[in-house]
């Protein structure tokens, strides 16, 4: 399995950009393309709540806007700082972000969930989204 330590580190850098005055739950994401480019995202909240967008979607939409279509993995972190989740906890993507991933990624796209001390666990998109409305890209 690939070493995703650097990608997790990038997700922590992205987390610093989080705008989360309502939940205080800072999330960062780092999306890796097949060519080795990395797109960062953080969650951006809103005082009417529903316009809030997750870190993962910010990373995806930045990349797609730039013309990227081939993705290998995304690292996600949501622990630390004022986060309501504990320091050792992972931050799995929400259902909406998983749905966005199915639009652009193959079943073996890797979702890297970082926690403290550089630790992480890796899941495939197929594992986290086994039944989808569109067949996943092959
Ligand atoms: N959030 C993310 O950005 N990604 C996730 O995977 C889980 C949740 C954000 C949305 C909101 O700003 C805050 O975390 C609390 O749900």
PDB file of N, CA, C and O and ligand atoms in Angstrom, residues 18-20 22-29 41-46 49 52-57 76-78 84 91-95 97 113, ligand 1:
ATOM      1  N   UNK A  18      -9.389  26.366   7.674  1.00  0.00           N
ATOM      2  CA  UNK A  18     -10.817  26.135   7.944  1.00  0.00           C
ATOM      3  C   UNK A  18     -11.522  27.388   8.470  1.00  0.00           C
ATOM      4  O   UNK A  18     -10.978  28.117   9.308  1.00  0.00           O
ATOM      5  N   UNK A  19     -12.734  27.627   7.963  1.00  0.00           N
ATOM      6  CA  UNK A  19     -13.584  28.706   8.483  1.00  0.00           C
ATOM      7  C   UNK A  19     -14.769  28.013   9.170  1.00  0.00           C
ATOM      8  O   UNK A  19     -15.713  27.540   8.508  1.00  0.00           O
ATOM      9  N   UNK A  20     -14.677  27.873  10.488  1.00  0.00           N
ATOM     10  CA  UNK A  20     -15.685  27.069  11.196  1.00  0.00           C
ATOM     11  C   UNK A  20     -16.091  27.725  12.518  1.00  0.00           C
ATOM     12  O   UNK A  20     -15.978  27.103  13.578  1.00  0.00           O
ATOM     13  N   UNK A  22     -18.906  28.238  13.728  1.00  0.00           N
ATOM     14  CA  UNK A  22     -20.148  27.709  14.328  1.00  0.00           C
ATOM     15  C   UNK A  22     -19.927  26.348  14.982  1.00  0.00           C
ATOM     16  O   UNK A  22     -20.349  26.127  16.110  1.00  0.00           O
ATOM     17  N   UNK A  23     -19.270  25.441  14.267  1.00  0.00           N
ATOM     18  CA  UNK A  23     -19.050  24.099  14.851  1.00  0.00           C
ATOM     19  C   UNK A  23     -17.709  24.001  15.573  1.00  0.00           C
ATOM     20  O   UNK A  23     -17.523  23.110  16.406  1.00  0.00           O
ATOM     21  N   UNK A  24     -16.770  24.880  15.250  1.00  0.00           N
ATOM     22  CA  UNK A  24     -15.384  24.787  15.756  1.00  0.00           C
ATOM     23  C   UNK A  24     -14.740  23.458  15.387  1.00  0.00           C
ATOM     24  O   UNK A  24     -13.832  22.987  16.067  1.00  0.00           O
ATOM     25  N   UNK A  25     -15.257  22.854  14.344  1.00  0.00           N
ATOM     26  CA  UNK A  25     -14.730  21.566  13.881  1.00  0.00           C
ATOM     27  C   UNK A  25     -13.967  21.840  12.576  1.00  0.00           C
ATOM     28  O   UNK A  25     -14.563  21.946  11.504  1.00  0.00           O
ATOM     29  N   UNK A  26     -12.667  22.005  12.727  1.00  0.00           N
ATOM     30  CA  UNK A  26     -11.834  22.325  11.564  1.00  0.00           C
ATOM     31  C   UNK A  26     -11.472  21.035  10.829  1.00  0.00           C
ATOM     32  O   UNK A  26     -10.954  20.088  11.430  1.00  0.00           O
ATOM     33  N   UNK A  27     -11.755  21.027   9.531  1.00  0.00           N
ATOM     34  CA  UNK A  27     -11.466  19.842   8.714  1.00  0.00           C
ATOM     35  C   UNK A  27     -10.565  20.266   7.557  1.00  0.00           C
ATOM     36  O   UNK A  27     -10.723  21.357   6.991  1.00  0.00           O
ATOM     37  N   UNK A  28      -9.627  19.399   7.218  1.00  0.00           N
ATOM     38  CA  UNK A  28      -8.739  19.646   6.080  1.00  0.00           C
ATOM     39  C   UNK A  28      -8.707  18.427   5.177  1.00  0.00           C
ATOM     40  O   UNK A  28      -8.839  17.289   5.650  1.00  0.00           O
ATOM     41  N   UNK A  29      -8.535  18.680   3.873  1.00  0.00           N
ATOM     42  CA  UNK A  29      -8.464  17.578   2.914  1.00  0.00           C
ATOM     43  C   UNK A  29      -7.370  17.855   1.896  1.00  0.00           C
ATOM     44  O   UNK A  29      -7.109  19.010   1.543  1.00  0.00           O
ATOM     45  N   UNK A  41      -8.325  21.466   0.485  1.00  0.00           N
ATOM     46  CA  UNK A  41      -9.637  22.033   0.808  1.00  0.00           C
ATOM     47  C   UNK A  41      -9.835  22.086   2.310  1.00  0.00           C
ATOM     48  O   UNK A  41      -9.230  21.315   3.059  1.00  0.00           O
ATOM     49  N   UNK A  42     -10.662  23.042   2.744  1.00  0.00           N
ATOM     50  CA  UNK A  42     -11.055  23.108   4.159  1.00  0.00           C
ATOM     51  C   UNK A  42     -12.564  23.321   4.198  1.00  0.00           C
ATOM     52  O   UNK A  42     -13.158  23.726   3.192  1.00  0.00           O
ATOM     53  N   UNK A  43     -13.172  23.048   5.337  1.00  0.00           N
ATOM     54  CA  UNK A  43     -14.607  23.331   5.436  1.00  0.00           C
ATOM     55  C   UNK A  43     -14.835  24.837   5.581  1.00  0.00           C
ATOM     56  O   UNK A  43     -14.037  25.547   6.193  1.00  0.00           O
ATOM     57  N   UNK A  44     -15.920  25.302   4.987  1.00  0.00           N
ATOM     58  CA  UNK A  44     -16.269  26.730   5.001  1.00  0.00           C
ATOM     59  C   UNK A  44     -17.732  26.836   5.439  1.00  0.00           C
ATOM     60  O   UNK A  44     -18.640  26.379   4.717  1.00  0.00           O
ATOM     61  N   UNK A  45     -17.935  27.374   6.632  1.00  0.00           N
ATOM     62  CA  UNK A  45     -19.284  27.389   7.216  1.00  0.00           C
ATOM     63  C   UNK A  45     -20.018  28.697   6.925  1.00  0.00           C
ATOM     64  O   UNK A  45     -19.437  29.660   6.407  1.00  0.00           O
ATOM     65  N   UNK A  46     -21.296  28.691   7.257  1.00  0.00           N
ATOM     66  CA  UNK A  46     -22.146  29.856   7.003  1.00  0.00           C
ATOM     67  C   UNK A  46     -23.147  29.998   8.136  1.00  0.00           C
ATOM     68  O   UNK A  46     -23.622  28.984   8.674  1.00  0.00           O
ATOM     69  N   UNK A  49     -26.109  27.996   8.110  1.00  0.00           N
ATOM     70  CA  UNK A  49     -25.757  26.572   8.204  1.00  0.00           C
ATOM     71  C   UNK A  49     -25.782  25.778   6.904  1.00  0.00           C
ATOM     72  O   UNK A  49     -24.799  25.149   6.550  1.00  0.00           O
ATOM     73  N   UNK A  52     -23.012  25.656   4.202  1.00  0.00           N
ATOM     74  CA  UNK A  52     -21.700  25.119   4.611  1.00  0.00           C
ATOM     75  C   UNK A  52     -21.226  24.054   3.631  1.00  0.00           C
ATOM     76  O   UNK A  52     -22.008  23.227   3.169  1.00  0.00           O
ATOM     77  N   UNK A  53     -19.934  24.104   3.329  1.00  0.00           N
ATOM     78  CA  UNK A  53     -19.379  23.078   2.436  1.00  0.00           C
ATOM     79  C   UNK A  53     -18.205  22.391   3.124  1.00  0.00           C
ATOM     80  O   UNK A  53     -17.432  23.010   3.844  1.00  0.00           O
ATOM     81  N   UNK A  54     -18.133  21.082   2.920  1.00  0.00           N
ATOM     82  CA  UNK A  54     -17.092  20.271   3.566  1.00  0.00           C
ATOM     83  C   UNK A  54     -15.736  20.449   2.871  1.00  0.00           C
ATOM     84  O   UNK A  54     -15.668  20.799   1.681  1.00  0.00           O
ATOM     85  N   UNK A  55     -14.703  20.153   3.607  1.00  0.00           N
ATOM     86  CA  UNK A  55     -13.325  20.241   3.098  1.00  0.00           C
ATOM     87  C   UNK A  55     -13.124  19.393   1.840  1.00  0.00           C
ATOM     88  O   UNK A  55     -12.464  19.825   0.882  1.00  0.00           O
ATOM     89  N   UNK A  56     -13.704  18.207   1.843  1.00  0.00           N
ATOM     90  CA  UNK A  56     -13.505  17.281   0.718  1.00  0.00           C
ATOM     91  C   UNK A  56     -14.054  17.869  -0.578  1.00  0.00           C
ATOM     92  O   UNK A  56     -13.442  17.788  -1.643  1.00  0.00           O
ATOM     93  N   UNK A  57     -15.266  18.462  -0.496  1.00  0.00           N
ATOM     94  CA  UNK A  57     -15.866  19.013  -1.719  1.00  0.00           C
ATOM     95  C   UNK A  57     -15.113  20.240  -2.208  1.00  0.00           C
ATOM     96  O   UNK A  57     -15.003  20.469  -3.410  1.00  0.00           O
ATOM     97  N   UNK A  76      -7.993  13.062   4.709  1.00  0.00           N
ATOM     98  CA  UNK A  76      -8.939  13.906   5.450  1.00  0.00           C
ATOM     99  C   UNK A  76      -8.546  13.888   6.923  1.00  0.00           C
ATOM    100  O   UNK A  76      -8.298  12.813   7.500  1.00  0.00           O
ATOM    101  N   UNK A  77      -8.506  15.090   7.537  1.00  0.00           N
ATOM    102  CA  UNK A  77      -8.255  15.162   8.982  1.00  0.00           C
ATOM    103  C   UNK A  77      -9.247  16.129   9.633  1.00  0.00           C
ATOM    104  O   UNK A  77      -9.607  17.144   9.042  1.00  0.00           O
ATOM    105  N   UNK A  78      -9.679  15.781  10.826  1.00  0.00           N
ATOM    106  CA  UNK A  78     -10.646  16.649  11.513  1.00  0.00           C
ATOM    107  C   UNK A  78     -10.417  16.691  13.010  1.00  0.00           C
ATOM    108  O   UNK A  78     -11.253  17.185  13.767  1.00  0.00           O
ATOM    109  N   UNK A  84     -14.588  19.148  18.075  1.00  0.00           N
ATOM    110  CA  UNK A  84     -15.365  18.360  19.040  1.00  0.00           C
ATOM    111  C   UNK A  84     -14.981  16.888  19.021  1.00  0.00           C
ATOM    112  O   UNK A  84     -15.328  16.152  19.932  1.00  0.00           O
ATOM    113  N   UNK A  91     -11.863  11.290  10.752  1.00  0.00           N
ATOM    114  CA  UNK A  91     -12.992  12.113  10.292  1.00  0.00           C
ATOM    115  C   UNK A  91     -13.480  11.558   8.945  1.00  0.00           C
ATOM    116  O   UNK A  91     -13.067  12.040   7.893  1.00  0.00           O
ATOM    117  N   UNK A  92     -14.335  10.546   8.981  1.00  0.00           N
ATOM    118  CA  UNK A  92     -14.808   9.959   7.721  1.00  0.00           C
ATOM    119  C   UNK A  92     -15.685  10.942   6.937  1.00  0.00           C
ATOM    120  O   UNK A  92     -16.382  11.756   7.546  1.00  0.00           O
ATOM    121  N   UNK A  93     -15.637  10.895   5.617  1.00  0.00           N
ATOM    122  CA  UNK A  93     -16.420  11.849   4.811  1.00  0.00           C
ATOM    123  C   UNK A  93     -17.925  11.636   4.985  1.00  0.00           C
ATOM    124  O   UNK A  93     -18.379  10.503   5.174  1.00  0.00           O
ATOM    125  N   UNK A  94     -18.677  12.724   4.884  1.00  0.00           N
ATOM    126  CA  UNK A  94     -20.140  12.632   4.988  1.00  0.00           C
ATOM    127  C   UNK A  94     -20.698  11.993   3.713  1.00  0.00           C
ATOM    128  O   UNK A  94     -19.996  11.827   2.709  1.00  0.00           O
ATOM    129  N   UNK A  95     -21.972  11.667   3.747  1.00  0.00           N
ATOM    130  CA  UNK A  95     -22.614  10.999   2.613  1.00  0.00           C
ATOM    131  C   UNK A  95     -22.605  11.832   1.342  1.00  0.00           C
ATOM    132  O   UNK A  95     -22.445  11.299   0.236  1.00  0.00           O
ATOM    133  N   UNK A  97     -20.361  14.068   0.416  1.00  0.00           N
ATOM    134  CA  UNK A  97     -19.003  14.029  -0.162  1.00  0.00           C
ATOM    135  C   UNK A  97     -18.725  12.674  -0.799  1.00  0.00           C
ATOM    136  O   UNK A  97     -18.085  12.599  -1.850  1.00  0.00           O
ATOM    137  N   UNK A 113      -7.765   8.355   6.147  1.00  0.00           N
ATOM    138  CA  UNK A 113      -8.306   9.046   7.315  1.00  0.00           C
ATOM    139  C   UNK A 113      -7.210   9.195   8.358  1.00  0.00           C
ATOM    140  O   UNK A 113      -6.758   8.209   8.961  1.00  0.00           O
TER     141      UNK A 113
HETATM  142  N1  LIG B   1     -17.083  18.456   7.798  1.00  0.00           N
HETATM  143  C1  LIG B   1     -16.184  18.336   6.770  1.00  0.00           C
HETATM  144  O1  LIG B   1     -15.675  19.343   6.243  1.00  0.00           O
HETATM  145  N2  LIG B   1     -15.856  17.089   6.358  1.00  0.00           N
HETATM  146  C2  LIG B   1     -16.273  15.928   6.958  1.00  0.00           C
HETATM  147  O2  LIG B   1     -15.881  14.852   6.537  1.00  0.00           O
HETATM  148  C3  LIG B   1     -17.176  15.994   8.097  1.00  0.00           C
HETATM  149  C4  LIG B   1     -17.735  17.335   8.425  1.00  0.00           C
HETATM  150  C5  LIG B   1     -17.383  19.806   8.311  1.00  0.00           C
HETATM  151  C6  LIG B   1     -18.727  20.376   7.929  1.00  0.00           C
HETATM  152  C7  LIG B   1     -18.957  21.343   9.077  1.00  0.00           C
HETATM  153  O3  LIG B   1     -18.316  22.570   8.782  1.00  0.00           O
HETATM  154  C8  LIG B   1     -18.256  20.717  10.266  1.00  0.00           C
HETATM  155  O4  LIG B   1     -17.340  19.791   9.713  1.00  0.00           O
HETATM  156  C9  LIG B   1     -19.181  20.024  11.220  1.00  0.00           C
HETATM  157  O5  LIG B   1     -19.982  19.105  10.594  1.00  0.00           O
END
